[in-house]
PDB file of C-alpha atoms and ligand atoms in Angstrom:
ATOM      1  CA  MET A   1     -19.832  49.909   5.367  1.00 53.00           C
ATOM      2  CA  THR A   2     -16.248  51.084   4.643  1.00 62.00           C
ATOM      3  CA  THR A   3     -13.874  48.495   3.285  1.00 70.00           C
ATOM      4  CA  PRO A   4     -11.100  47.790   5.763  1.00 75.00           C
ATOM      5  CA  LEU A   5      -7.514  48.200   4.690  1.00 77.00           C
ATOM      6  CA  LEU A   6      -5.259  45.165   5.142  1.00 81.00           C
ATOM      7  CA  ASN A   7      -2.979  47.006   7.534  1.00 82.00           C
ATOM      8  CA  SER A   8      -5.878  47.895   9.839  1.00 83.00           C
ATOM      9  CA  LEU A   9      -6.719  44.164  10.137  1.00 83.00           C
ATOM     10  CA  LEU A  10      -2.995  43.261  10.647  1.00 82.00           C
ATOM     11  CA  ALA A  11      -3.021  45.702  13.577  1.00 83.00           C
ATOM     12  CA  ASP A  12      -5.908  43.819  15.258  1.00 83.00           C
ATOM     13  CA  THR A  13      -4.766  42.949  18.799  1.00 87.00           C
ATOM     14  CA  ARG A  14      -7.427  40.403  19.657  1.00 90.00           C
ATOM     15  CA  LEU A  15      -5.297  37.640  18.181  1.00 93.00           C
ATOM     16  CA  PRO A  16      -1.525  37.083  18.024  1.00 93.00           C
ATOM     17  CA  ARG A  17      -0.201  38.875  14.927  1.00 89.00           C
ATOM     18  CA  LEU A  18       1.045  35.560  13.431  1.00 92.00           C
ATOM     19  CA  GLU A  19      -2.480  34.101  13.633  1.00 94.00           C
ATOM     20  CA  VAL A  20      -4.040  37.280  12.019  1.00 92.00           C
ATOM     21  CA  ARG A  21      -1.525  36.978   9.191  1.00 91.00           C
ATOM     22  CA  MET A  22      -2.176  33.283   8.695  1.00 94.00           C
ATOM     23  CA  LEU A  23      -5.913  33.795   8.549  1.00 95.00           C
ATOM     24  CA  LEU A  24      -5.517  36.690   6.101  1.00 92.00           C
ATOM     25  CA  GLU A  25      -3.176  34.667   3.909  1.00 93.00           C
ATOM     26  CA  HIS A  26      -5.773  31.885   3.983  1.00 95.00           C
ATOM     27  CA  VAL A  27      -8.824  33.990   2.971  1.00 95.00           C
ATOM     28  CA  LEU A  28      -6.831  35.953   0.394  1.00 93.00           C
ATOM     29  CA  GLY A  29      -5.081  32.870  -1.022  1.00 93.00           C
ATOM     30  CA  LYS A  30      -1.860  34.958  -1.129  1.00 91.00           C
ATOM     31  CA  PRO A  31       1.550  34.505   0.485  1.00 89.00           C
ATOM     32  CA  ARG A  32       3.135  36.734   3.092  1.00 87.00           C
ATOM     33  CA  ALA A  33       5.146  38.730   0.542  1.00 90.00           C
ATOM     34  CA  TRP A  34       1.923  39.768  -1.219  1.00 88.00           C
ATOM     35  CA  LEU A  35       0.434  40.928   2.081  1.00 85.00           C
ATOM     36  CA  LEU A  36       3.452  43.109   2.808  1.00 84.00           C
ATOM     37  CA  ALA A  37       3.337  44.727  -0.625  1.00 88.00           C
ATOM     38  CA  HIS A  38      -0.426  45.380  -0.494  1.00 87.00           C
ATOM     39  CA  ASP A  39      -1.009  46.358   3.103  1.00 83.00           C
ATOM     40  CA  THR A  40      -2.746  49.631   2.150  1.00 87.00           C
ATOM     41  CA  ASP A  41      -5.126  48.005  -0.379  1.00 87.00           C
ATOM     42  CA  PRO A  42      -8.821  48.058   0.480  1.00 86.00           C
ATOM     43  CA  LEU A  43     -10.145  44.561   1.062  1.00 86.00           C
ATOM     44  CA  ASP A  44     -12.778  43.025  -1.157  1.00 89.00           C
ATOM     45  CA  PRO A  45     -15.959  42.948   1.040  1.00 89.00           C
ATOM     46  CA  ALA A  46     -16.428  39.172   0.487  1.00 92.00           C
ATOM     47  CA  VAL A  47     -12.852  38.555   1.669  1.00 90.00           C
ATOM     48  CA  ALA A  48     -13.317  40.860   4.664  1.00 90.00           C
ATOM     49  CA  ALA A  49     -16.504  38.959   5.582  1.00 93.00           C
ATOM     50  CA  ALA A  50     -14.716  35.591   5.255  1.00 95.00           C
ATOM     51  CA  TYR A  51     -11.900  36.907   7.515  1.00 93.00           C
ATOM     52  CA  GLU A  52     -14.393  38.177  10.124  1.00 93.00           C
ATOM     53  CA  ALA A  53     -16.114  34.738  10.155  1.00 96.00           C
ATOM     54  CA  LEU A  54     -12.805  32.981  10.755  1.00 96.00           C
ATOM     55  CA  LEU A  55     -11.799  35.565  13.399  1.00 95.00           C
ATOM     56  CA  ALA A  56     -15.028  34.946  15.291  1.00 96.00           C
ATOM     57  CA  ARG A  57     -14.405  31.195  15.281  1.00 97.00           C
ATOM     58  CA  ARG A  58     -10.835  31.645  16.428  1.00 97.00           C
ATOM     59  CA  LEU A  59     -11.889  33.978  19.202  1.00 96.00           C
ATOM     60  CA  ALA A  60     -14.333  31.242  20.297  1.00 96.00           C
ATOM     61  CA  GLY A  61     -11.307  28.934  20.673  1.00 96.00           C
ATOM     62  CA  GLU A  62     -11.483  26.819  17.504  1.00 97.00           C
ATOM     63  CA  PRO A  63      -7.951  25.460  16.656  1.00 98.00           C
ATOM     64  CA  MET A  64      -6.064  27.254  13.872  1.00 98.00           C
ATOM     65  CA  ALA A  65      -5.496  23.910  12.106  1.00 98.00           C
ATOM     66  CA  TYR A  66      -9.275  23.427  11.612  1.00 98.00           C
ATOM     67  CA  LEU A  67      -9.721  27.014  10.447  1.00 98.00           C
ATOM     68  CA  LEU A  68      -6.877  26.745   7.935  1.00 98.00           C
ATOM     69  CA  GLY A  69      -7.690  23.135   7.109  1.00 98.00           C
ATOM     70  CA  HIS A  70      -4.163  21.819   7.361  1.00 98.00           C
ATOM     71  CA  ARG A  71      -1.223  21.115   9.759  1.00 98.00           C
ATOM     72  CA  GLU A  72       2.440  20.301   9.124  1.00 98.00           C
ATOM     73  CA  PHE A  73       3.776  16.969  10.414  1.00 98.00           C
ATOM     74  CA  MET A  74       7.218  15.484   9.634  1.00 98.00           C
ATOM     75  CA  GLY A  75       7.637  18.233   7.010  1.00 98.00           C
ATOM     76  CA  HIS A  76       4.456  17.291   5.142  1.00 98.00           C
ATOM     77  CA  ARG A  77       1.192  19.207   4.940  1.00 98.00           C
ATOM     78  CA  PHE A  78      -1.777  17.166   6.107  1.00 98.00           C
ATOM     79  CA  ARG A  79      -5.325  18.196   5.499  1.00 98.00           C
ATOM     80  CA  VAL A  80      -7.309  18.136   8.771  1.00 98.00           C
ATOM     81  CA  THR A  81     -11.014  18.452   9.496  1.00 98.00           C
ATOM     82  CA  PRO A  82     -12.883  18.193  12.798  1.00 98.00           C
ATOM     83  CA  ASP A  83     -13.223  14.457  12.000  1.00 98.00           C
ATOM     84  CA  VAL A  84      -9.551  13.907  12.875  1.00 98.00           C
ATOM     85  CA  LEU A  85      -7.134  14.662  15.670  1.00 98.00           C
ATOM     86  CA  ILE A  86      -4.711  17.501  14.785  1.00 98.00           C
ATOM     87  CA  PRO A  87      -1.296  15.813  14.466  1.00 98.00           C
ATOM     88  CA  ARG A  88       1.067  16.849  17.315  1.00 97.00           C
ATOM     89  CA  PRO A  89       4.818  17.543  17.067  1.00 96.00           C
ATOM     90  CA  ASP A  90       5.231  15.131  20.021  1.00 95.00           C
ATOM     91  CA  THR A  91       4.116  12.266  17.772  1.00 97.00           C
ATOM     92  CA  GLU A  92       7.106  12.763  15.493  1.00 97.00           C
ATOM     93  CA  VAL A  93       9.247  10.760  17.921  1.00 97.00           C
ATOM     94  CA  LEU A  94       6.946   7.778  17.263  1.00 98.00           C
ATOM     95  CA  VAL A  95       7.578   8.065  13.504  1.00 98.00           C
ATOM     96  CA  GLU A  96      11.345   8.521  14.013  1.00 98.00           C
ATOM     97  CA  THR A  97      11.415   5.441  16.294  1.00 98.00           C
ATOM     98  CA  ALA A  98       9.310   3.432  13.804  1.00 98.00           C
ATOM     99  CA  LEU A  99      11.771   4.264  11.031  1.00 98.00           C
ATOM    100  CA  GLU A 100      14.701   3.171  13.188  1.00 98.00           C
ATOM    101  CA  CYS A 101      12.950  -0.140  13.982  1.00 97.00           C
ATOM    102  CA  VAL A 102      12.637  -1.074  10.319  1.00 98.00           C
ATOM    103  CA  ALA A 103      15.880   0.503   9.147  1.00 97.00           C
ATOM    104  CA  GLY A 104      17.436  -2.921   8.481  1.00 92.00           C
ATOM    105  CA  VAL A 105      14.336  -4.637   7.040  1.00 97.00           C
ATOM    106  CA  ALA A 106      13.792  -4.721   3.295  1.00 97.00           C
ATOM    107  CA  GLY A 107      10.193  -4.058   2.278  1.00 98.00           C
ATOM    108  CA  PRO A 108       8.899  -3.912   5.861  1.00 98.00           C
ATOM    109  CA  ALA A 109       5.259  -4.615   6.653  1.00 98.00           C
ATOM    110  CA  VAL A 110       3.933  -1.798   8.966  1.00 98.00           C
ATOM    111  CA  LEU A 111       0.602  -1.324  10.690  1.00 98.00           C
ATOM    112  CA  ASP A 112      -0.653   1.984  12.085  1.00 98.00           C
ATOM    113  CA  LEU A 113      -3.692   1.455  14.325  1.00 98.00           C
ATOM    114  CA  GLY A 114      -6.017   4.468  14.710  1.00 98.00           C
ATOM    115  CA  THR A 115      -4.576   6.452  11.867  1.00 98.00           C
ATOM    116  CA  GLY A 116      -6.771   9.600  12.041  1.00 98.00           C
ATOM    117  CA  SER A 117      -5.433  12.056   9.438  1.00 98.00           C
ATOM    118  CA  GLY A 118      -2.970   9.340   8.350  1.00 98.00           C
ATOM    119  CA  ALA A 119      -0.029  11.379   9.721  1.00 98.00           C
ATOM    120  CA  ILE A 120       1.964   8.439  11.065  1.00 98.00           C
ATOM    121  CA  ALA A 121       1.308   5.923   8.354  1.00 99.00           C
ATOM    122  CA  ILE A 122       1.790   8.372   5.522  1.00 99.00           C
ATOM    123  CA  SER A 123       5.035   9.809   6.998  1.00 98.00           C
ATOM    124  CA  ILE A 124       6.405   6.253   7.283  1.00 98.00           C
ATOM    125  CA  ALA A 125       5.290   5.365   3.726  1.00 98.00           C
ATOM    126  CA  LEU A 126       6.929   8.515   2.369  1.00 98.00           C
ATOM    127  CA  ALA A 127      10.197   7.870   4.212  1.00 98.00           C
ATOM    128  CA  ARG A 128      10.255   4.201   3.223  1.00 98.00           C
ATOM    129  CA  ARG A 129       8.833   3.866  -0.314  1.00 98.00           C
ATOM    130  CA  ASP A 130       9.523   0.096  -0.166  1.00 98.00           C
ATOM    131  CA  ALA A 131       7.355  -0.426   2.916  1.00 98.00           C
ATOM    132  CA  ARG A 132       3.903  -2.095   2.792  1.00 98.00           C
ATOM    133  CA  VAL A 133       1.925   0.178   5.098  1.00 98.00           C
ATOM    134  CA  MET A 134      -1.525  -0.612   6.358  1.00 98.00           C
ATOM    135  CA  ALA A 135      -3.497   1.890   8.449  1.00 98.00           C
ATOM    136  CA  SER A 136      -6.791   1.381  10.261  1.00 98.00           C
ATOM    137  CA  ASP A 137      -9.404   3.482  11.986  1.00 98.00           C
ATOM    138  CA  VAL A 138     -12.849   2.851  13.477  1.00 98.00           C
ATOM    139  CA  SER A 139     -14.003   6.182  12.019  1.00 98.00           C
ATOM    140  CA  ALA A 140     -14.980   6.111   8.303  1.00 98.00           C
ATOM    141  CA  ALA A 141     -14.856   9.935   8.273  1.00 98.00           C
ATOM    142  CA  ALA A 142     -11.279   9.892   9.526  1.00 98.00           C
ATOM    143  CA  LEU A 143     -10.271   7.273   6.954  1.00 98.00           C
ATOM    144  CA  ALA A 144     -11.677   9.521   4.178  1.00 98.00           C
ATOM    145  CA  VAL A 145      -9.441  12.363   5.353  1.00 98.00           C
ATOM    146  CA  ALA A 146      -6.447   9.964   5.640  1.00 98.00           C
ATOM    147  CA  ALA A 147      -7.016   8.558   2.126  1.00 98.00           C
ATOM    148  CA  GLY A 148      -7.187  12.109   0.721  1.00 98.00           C
ATOM    149  CA  ASN A 149      -3.879  12.932   2.388  1.00 98.00           C
ATOM    150  CA  ALA A 150      -2.245   9.761   1.039  1.00 98.00           C
ATOM    151  CA  TRP A 151      -3.397  10.735  -2.475  1.00 98.00           C
ATOM    152  CA  ASP A 152      -2.237  14.351  -2.176  1.00 98.00           C
ATOM    153  CA  LEU A 153       1.152  13.350  -0.773  1.00 98.00           C
ATOM    154  CA  THR A 154       1.515  10.382  -3.185  1.00 98.00           C
ATOM    155  CA  ALA A 155       1.953   7.865  -0.377  1.00 98.00           C
ATOM    156  CA  SER A 156       1.089   4.227  -0.847  1.00 98.00           C
ATOM    157  CA  VAL A 157      -0.974   3.128   2.156  1.00 98.00           C
ATOM    158  CA  ARG A 158      -3.725   0.506   2.442  1.00 98.00           C
ATOM    159  CA  PHE A 159      -6.595   1.792   4.596  1.00 98.00           C
ATOM    160  CA  VAL A 160      -8.889  -0.584   6.519  1.00 98.00           C
ATOM    161  CA  GLU A 161     -11.913   0.213   8.634  1.00 98.00           C
ATOM    162  CA  GLY A 162     -12.715  -1.389  12.009  1.00 98.00           C
ATOM    163  CA  SER A 163     -11.888  -1.611  15.690  1.00 98.00           C
ATOM    164  CA  TRP A 164      -8.216  -2.272  16.361  1.00 98.00           C
ATOM    165  CA  TYR A 165      -7.132  -5.709  15.089  1.00 98.00           C
ATOM    166  CA  GLY A 166     -10.688  -6.435  13.918  1.00 97.00           C
ATOM    167  CA  ALA A 167      -9.850  -4.291  10.868  1.00 98.00           C
ATOM    168  CA  VAL A 168      -6.779  -6.313   9.927  1.00 97.00           C
ATOM    169  CA  PRO A 169      -7.219  -9.036   7.297  1.00 93.00           C
ATOM    170  CA  ALA A 170      -6.424 -12.524   8.623  1.00 89.00           C
ATOM    171  CA  GLY A 171      -2.938 -13.875   7.871  1.00 87.00           C
ATOM    172  CA  GLU A 172      -1.189 -10.466   7.782  1.00 87.00           C
ATOM    173  CA  GLY A 173       2.091 -10.446   9.744  1.00 95.00           C
ATOM    174  CA  PHE A 174       3.874  -7.200  10.513  1.00 98.00           C
ATOM    175  CA  ASP A 175       7.458  -6.194  11.154  1.00 98.00           C
ATOM    176  CA  LEU A 176       6.205  -3.146  13.088  1.00 98.00           C
ATOM    177  CA  ILE A 177       2.947  -2.034  14.685  1.00 98.00           C
ATOM    178  CA  VAL A 178       2.593   1.605  15.770  1.00 98.00           C
ATOM    179  CA  SER A 179      -0.330   3.404  17.353  1.00 98.00           C
ATOM    180  CA  ASN A 180      -1.234   6.674  18.952  1.00 98.00           C
ATOM    181  CA  PRO A 181      -4.539   5.547  20.454  1.00 98.00           C
ATOM    182  CA  PRO A 182      -6.974   7.505  22.660  1.00 98.00           C
ATOM    183  CA  TYR A 183      -5.341   7.596  26.092  1.00 98.00           C
ATOM    184  CA  VAL A 184      -6.967  10.452  27.993  1.00 98.00           C
ATOM    185  CA  ALA A 185      -9.105   9.339  30.919  1.00 98.00           C
ATOM    186  CA  SER A 186     -12.788  10.081  30.371  1.00 98.00           C
ATOM    187  CA  ASP A 187     -12.967  12.240  33.516  1.00 97.00           C
ATOM    188  CA  ASP A 188      -9.901  14.298  32.653  1.00 97.00           C
ATOM    189  CA  PRO A 189     -10.926  18.010  32.801  1.00 97.00           C
ATOM    190  CA  HIS A 190      -8.575  18.857  29.935  1.00 96.00           C
ATOM    191  CA  LEU A 191     -11.118  17.319  27.589  1.00 97.00           C
ATOM    192  CA  ASP A 192     -13.274  20.396  28.123  1.00 96.00           C
ATOM    193  CA  GLN A 193     -10.421  22.894  27.689  1.00 96.00           C
ATOM    194  CA  GLY A 194      -8.533  24.490  24.808  1.00 94.00           C
ATOM    195  CA  ASP A 195      -8.211  22.773  21.416  1.00 95.00           C
ATOM    196  CA  LEU A 196      -9.354  19.407  22.843  1.00 97.00           C
ATOM    197  CA  ARG A 197     -12.966  20.736  23.033  1.00 97.00           C
ATOM    198  CA  PHE A 198     -13.075  20.758  19.228  1.00 98.00           C
ATOM    199  CA  GLU A 199     -11.335  17.415  18.497  1.00 98.00           C
ATOM    200  CA  PRO A 200     -13.282  14.147  18.111  1.00 98.00           C
ATOM    201  CA  ARG A 201     -13.944  12.709  21.596  1.00 98.00           C
ATOM    202  CA  GLY A 202     -13.320   9.202  20.278  1.00 97.00           C
ATOM    203  CA  ALA A 203      -9.847  10.199  19.213  1.00 98.00           C
ATOM    204  CA  LEU A 204      -8.931  11.483  22.669  1.00 98.00           C
ATOM    205  CA  THR A 205     -10.422   9.266  25.286  1.00 98.00           C
ATOM    206  CA  ASP A 206     -10.942   5.529  25.622  1.00 97.00           C
ATOM    207  CA  GLY A 207     -14.089   6.229  27.664  1.00 96.00           C
ATOM    208  CA  ALA A 208     -12.403   4.754  30.728  1.00 97.00           C
ATOM    209  CA  GLY A 209      -9.225   5.362  32.707  1.00 97.00           C
ATOM    210  CA  GLY A 210      -6.913   5.934  29.735  1.00 98.00           C
ATOM    211  CA  LEU A 211      -5.190   2.540  29.559  1.00 98.00           C
ATOM    212  CA  GLU A 212      -8.050   0.506  27.993  1.00 98.00           C
ATOM    213  CA  ASP A 213      -7.148   0.885  24.347  1.00 98.00           C
ATOM    214  CA  LEU A 214      -3.400   0.789  25.030  1.00 98.00           C
ATOM    215  CA  GLY A 215      -3.996  -2.524  26.803  1.00 98.00           C
ATOM    216  CA  ARG A 216      -6.083  -3.931  23.940  1.00 98.00           C
ATOM    217  CA  ILE A 217      -3.415  -3.062  21.398  1.00 98.00           C
ATOM    218  CA  VAL A 218      -0.623  -4.578  23.513  1.00 98.00           C
ATOM    219  CA  ALA A 219      -2.639  -7.727  24.206  1.00 98.00           C
ATOM    220  CA  GLY A 220      -3.392  -8.411  20.534  1.00 97.00           C
ATOM    221  CA  ALA A 221      -0.064  -7.433  19.007  1.00 97.00           C
ATOM    222  CA  GLY A 222       1.636 -10.815  19.415  1.00 96.00           C
ATOM    223  CA  ARG A 223      -0.918 -12.427  17.041  1.00 96.00           C
ATOM    224  CA  HIS A 224      -0.031  -9.913  14.279  1.00 97.00           C
ATOM    225  CA  LEU A 225       3.690  -9.375  14.691  1.00 97.00           C
ATOM    226  CA  LYS A 226       6.337 -11.428  12.995  1.00 97.00           C
ATOM    227  CA  PRO A 227       8.910 -12.932  15.432  1.00 95.00           C
ATOM    228  CA  GLY A 228      11.351 -10.170  16.301  1.00 96.00           C
ATOM    229  CA  GLY A 229       8.832  -7.473  15.202  1.00 97.00           C
ATOM    230  CA  SER A 230       8.273  -4.305  17.196  1.00 98.00           C
ATOM    231  CA  LEU A 231       5.380  -2.523  18.813  1.00 98.00           C
ATOM    232  CA  TRP A 232       5.594   1.172  19.718  1.00 98.00           C
ATOM    233  CA  LEU A 233       2.796   3.174  21.322  1.00 98.00           C
ATOM    234  CA  GLU A 234       2.248   6.840  22.148  1.00 98.00           C
ATOM    235  CA  HIS A 235       0.762   7.433  25.600  1.00 98.00           C
ATOM    236  CA  GLY A 236       0.142  10.126  28.249  1.00 97.00           C
ATOM    237  CA  TRP A 237       2.848  11.956  30.191  1.00 96.00           C
ATOM    238  CA  ASP A 238       2.213   9.753  33.283  1.00 97.00           C
ATOM    239  CA  GLN A 239       1.538   6.376  31.580  1.00 98.00           C
ATOM    240  CA  ALA A 240       5.043   5.241  30.561  1.00 98.00           C
ATOM    241  CA  GLN A 241       5.546   2.927  33.523  1.00 98.00           C
ATOM    242  CA  ALA A 242       2.102   1.363  33.169  1.00 98.00           C
ATOM    243  CA  VAL A 243       2.572   0.774  29.477  1.00 98.00           C
ATOM    244  CA  ARG A 244       6.014  -0.763  29.967  1.00 98.00           C
ATOM    245  CA  GLY A 245       4.301  -3.072  32.510  1.00 98.00           C
ATOM    246  CA  LEU A 246       1.678  -4.071  29.960  1.00 98.00           C
ATOM    247  CA  LEU A 247       4.374  -4.791  27.350  1.00 98.00           C
ATOM    248  CA  ALA A 248       6.489  -6.873  29.674  1.00 98.00           C
ATOM    249  CA  GLU A 249       3.451  -8.784  30.932  1.00 97.00           C
ATOM    250  CA  ALA A 250       2.447  -9.628  27.361  1.00 97.00           C
ATOM    251  CA  GLY A 251       5.888 -11.085  26.625  1.00 97.00           C
ATOM    252  CA  PHE A 252       7.679  -8.247  24.869  1.00 98.00           C
ATOM    253  CA  GLU A 253      11.433  -7.974  25.224  1.00 97.00           C
ATOM    254  CA  GLU A 254      13.727  -4.937  25.122  1.00 97.00           C
ATOM    255  CA  VAL A 255      10.894  -2.867  26.616  1.00 98.00           C
ATOM    256  CA  ARG A 256      11.719   0.828  26.877  1.00 98.00           C
ATOM    257  CA  SER A 257      10.345   4.352  26.604  1.00 98.00           C
ATOM    258  CA  ARG A 258      11.487   7.411  24.735  1.00 98.00           C
ATOM    259  CA  GLN A 259      11.039  11.085  25.466  1.00 97.00           C
ATOM    260  CA  ASP A 260       9.259  13.723  23.393  1.00 93.00           C
ATOM    261  CA  LEU A 261      10.551  17.190  22.551  1.00 86.00           C
ATOM    262  CA  ALA A 262       9.628  18.348  26.088  1.00 91.00           C
ATOM    263  CA  GLY A 263      11.650  15.598  27.750  1.00 94.00           C
ATOM    264  CA  ILE A 264       8.534  13.627  28.772  1.00 96.00           C
ATOM    265  CA  GLU A 265       8.404   9.819  28.329  1.00 98.00           C
ATOM    266  CA  ARG A 266       5.892   9.894  25.501  1.00 98.00           C
ATOM    267  CA  ILE A 267       6.241   6.527  23.732  1.00 98.00           C
ATOM    268  CA  SER A 268       6.966   2.991  24.872  1.00 98.00           C
ATOM    269  CA  GLY A 269       7.659  -0.129  22.924  1.00 98.00           C
ATOM    270  CA  GLY A 270       9.357  -3.482  22.741  1.00 98.00           C
ATOM    271  CA  ARG A 271      10.308  -6.391  20.530  1.00 97.00           C
ATOM    272  CA  TRP A 272       8.152  -9.480  20.102  1.00 97.00           C
ATOM    273  CA  ARG A 273      10.039 -12.560  21.158  1.00 86.00           C
ATOM    274  CA  SER A 274      11.831 -14.362  18.407  1.00 73.00           C
ATOM    275  CA  ALA A 275      10.596 -17.720  17.013  1.00 62.00           C
ATOM    276  CA  GLY A 276      11.512 -20.801  18.992  1.00 49.00           C
ATOM    277  CA  ARG A 277      11.827 -19.123  22.366  1.00 48.00           C
TER     278      ARG A 277
HETATM  279  C1  SAM B 301      -5.161  10.018  19.202  1.00 90.92           C
HETATM  280  S1  SAM B 301      -5.953   9.767  17.669  1.00 90.92           S
HETATM  281  C2  SAM B 301      -4.486   9.530  16.684  1.00 90.92           C
HETATM  282  C3  SAM B 301      -4.630   9.921  15.235  1.00 90.92           C
HETATM  283  C4  SAM B 301      -3.316   9.906  14.450  1.00 90.92           C
HETATM  284  N1  SAM B 301      -2.758   8.551  14.453  1.00 90.92           N
HETATM  285  C5  SAM B 301      -2.304  10.886  14.990  1.00 90.92           C
HETATM  286  O1  SAM B 301      -1.368  10.432  15.669  1.00 90.92           O
HETATM  287  O2  SAM B 301      -2.432  12.079  14.727  1.00 90.92           O
HETATM  288  C6  SAM B 301      -6.637   8.175  17.897  1.00 90.92           C
HETATM  289  C7  SAM B 301      -7.298   7.582  16.657  1.00 90.92           C
HETATM  290  O3  SAM B 301      -7.764   6.282  17.024  1.00 90.92           O
HETATM  291  C8  SAM B 301      -9.021   6.100  16.410  1.00 90.92           C
HETATM  292  N2  SAM B 301      -9.776   5.048  17.224  1.00 90.92           N
HETATM  293  C9  SAM B 301     -10.464   5.203  18.354  1.00 90.92           C
HETATM  294  N3  SAM B 301     -10.997   4.022  18.737  1.00 90.92           N
HETATM  295  C10 SAM B 301     -10.598   3.120  17.847  1.00 90.92           C
HETATM  296  C11 SAM B 301     -10.805   1.735  17.679  1.00 90.92           C
HETATM  297  N4  SAM B 301     -11.545   1.031  18.556  1.00 90.92           N
HETATM  298  N5  SAM B 301     -10.261   1.090  16.606  1.00 90.92           N
HETATM  299  C12 SAM B 301      -9.488   1.800  15.718  1.00 90.92           C
HETATM  300  N6  SAM B 301      -9.276   3.134  15.773  1.00 90.92           N
HETATM  301  C13 SAM B 301      -9.814   3.776  16.837  1.00 90.92           C
HETATM  302  C14 SAM B 301      -9.709   7.474  16.456  1.00 90.92           C
HETATM  303  O4  SAM B 301     -10.782   7.539  15.502  1.00 90.92           O
HETATM  304  C15 SAM B 301      -8.543   8.370  16.114  1.00 90.92           C
HETATM  305  O5  SAM B 301      -8.417   8.574  14.756  1.00 90.92           O
END
């Protein structure tokens, strides 16, 4: 077998050129500048075989983030494995809103329910070093990934395992609760398409119509929020009105939604009524 030259692989048209380059940088462990300077070098056969293996997985549809093992979120590099949802740029509006909510609170207590890779909790903890951030997940495998990310990024986050508020130690009161829970309906055909095929089912769908977990989180929040504390939730493109309804019904005030980068109402939240009202 002849050893391929780097530039012959870079000319491969089966994948977008950017993806070919990212996979090659990954298997070589070299940056882009090195690739440009060595494009006529023969490739080590072991490296060529590693590239071919990744190429086959990518051509079968596996997300780039799982092949590379990481994804950027809020300017930080998070390790991701098939045990966790790949953090989405749309979720950054949830983190930005969370930070606005606690901007005037010294040492805020923050809870992230369903933390996955830890993207939300860790981004908040890094932006607010004085915050006491707790993050939960029902998946022990996801929590292991999240804890590794917190360690690598030097974020201080307390991780707890269990289903929604069942994971939260009694007596904890929070200034802010955030969550990006599973909100895809179990019969949504998108679950069997694109990247979603490779992500954990339990991270995507509530196993019902899409509003089950959102409803549980809204219903339990009042028992865990301090008076005047906030709850903000990510939801589907067509769920904003329903989630605002859940929040208002549960007694939240200042209920509103915010749009994501595509102009879609992506998150909704409100403030828990103040003491004495
Ligand atoms: C949509 S993913 C969000 C992951 C991460 N927060 C993010 O935004 O990238 C939903 C997360 O909720 C977790 N989850 C699902 N059911 C749960 C439950 N009953 N209690 C706690 N976490 C749950 C999943 O394991 C998954 O990590």
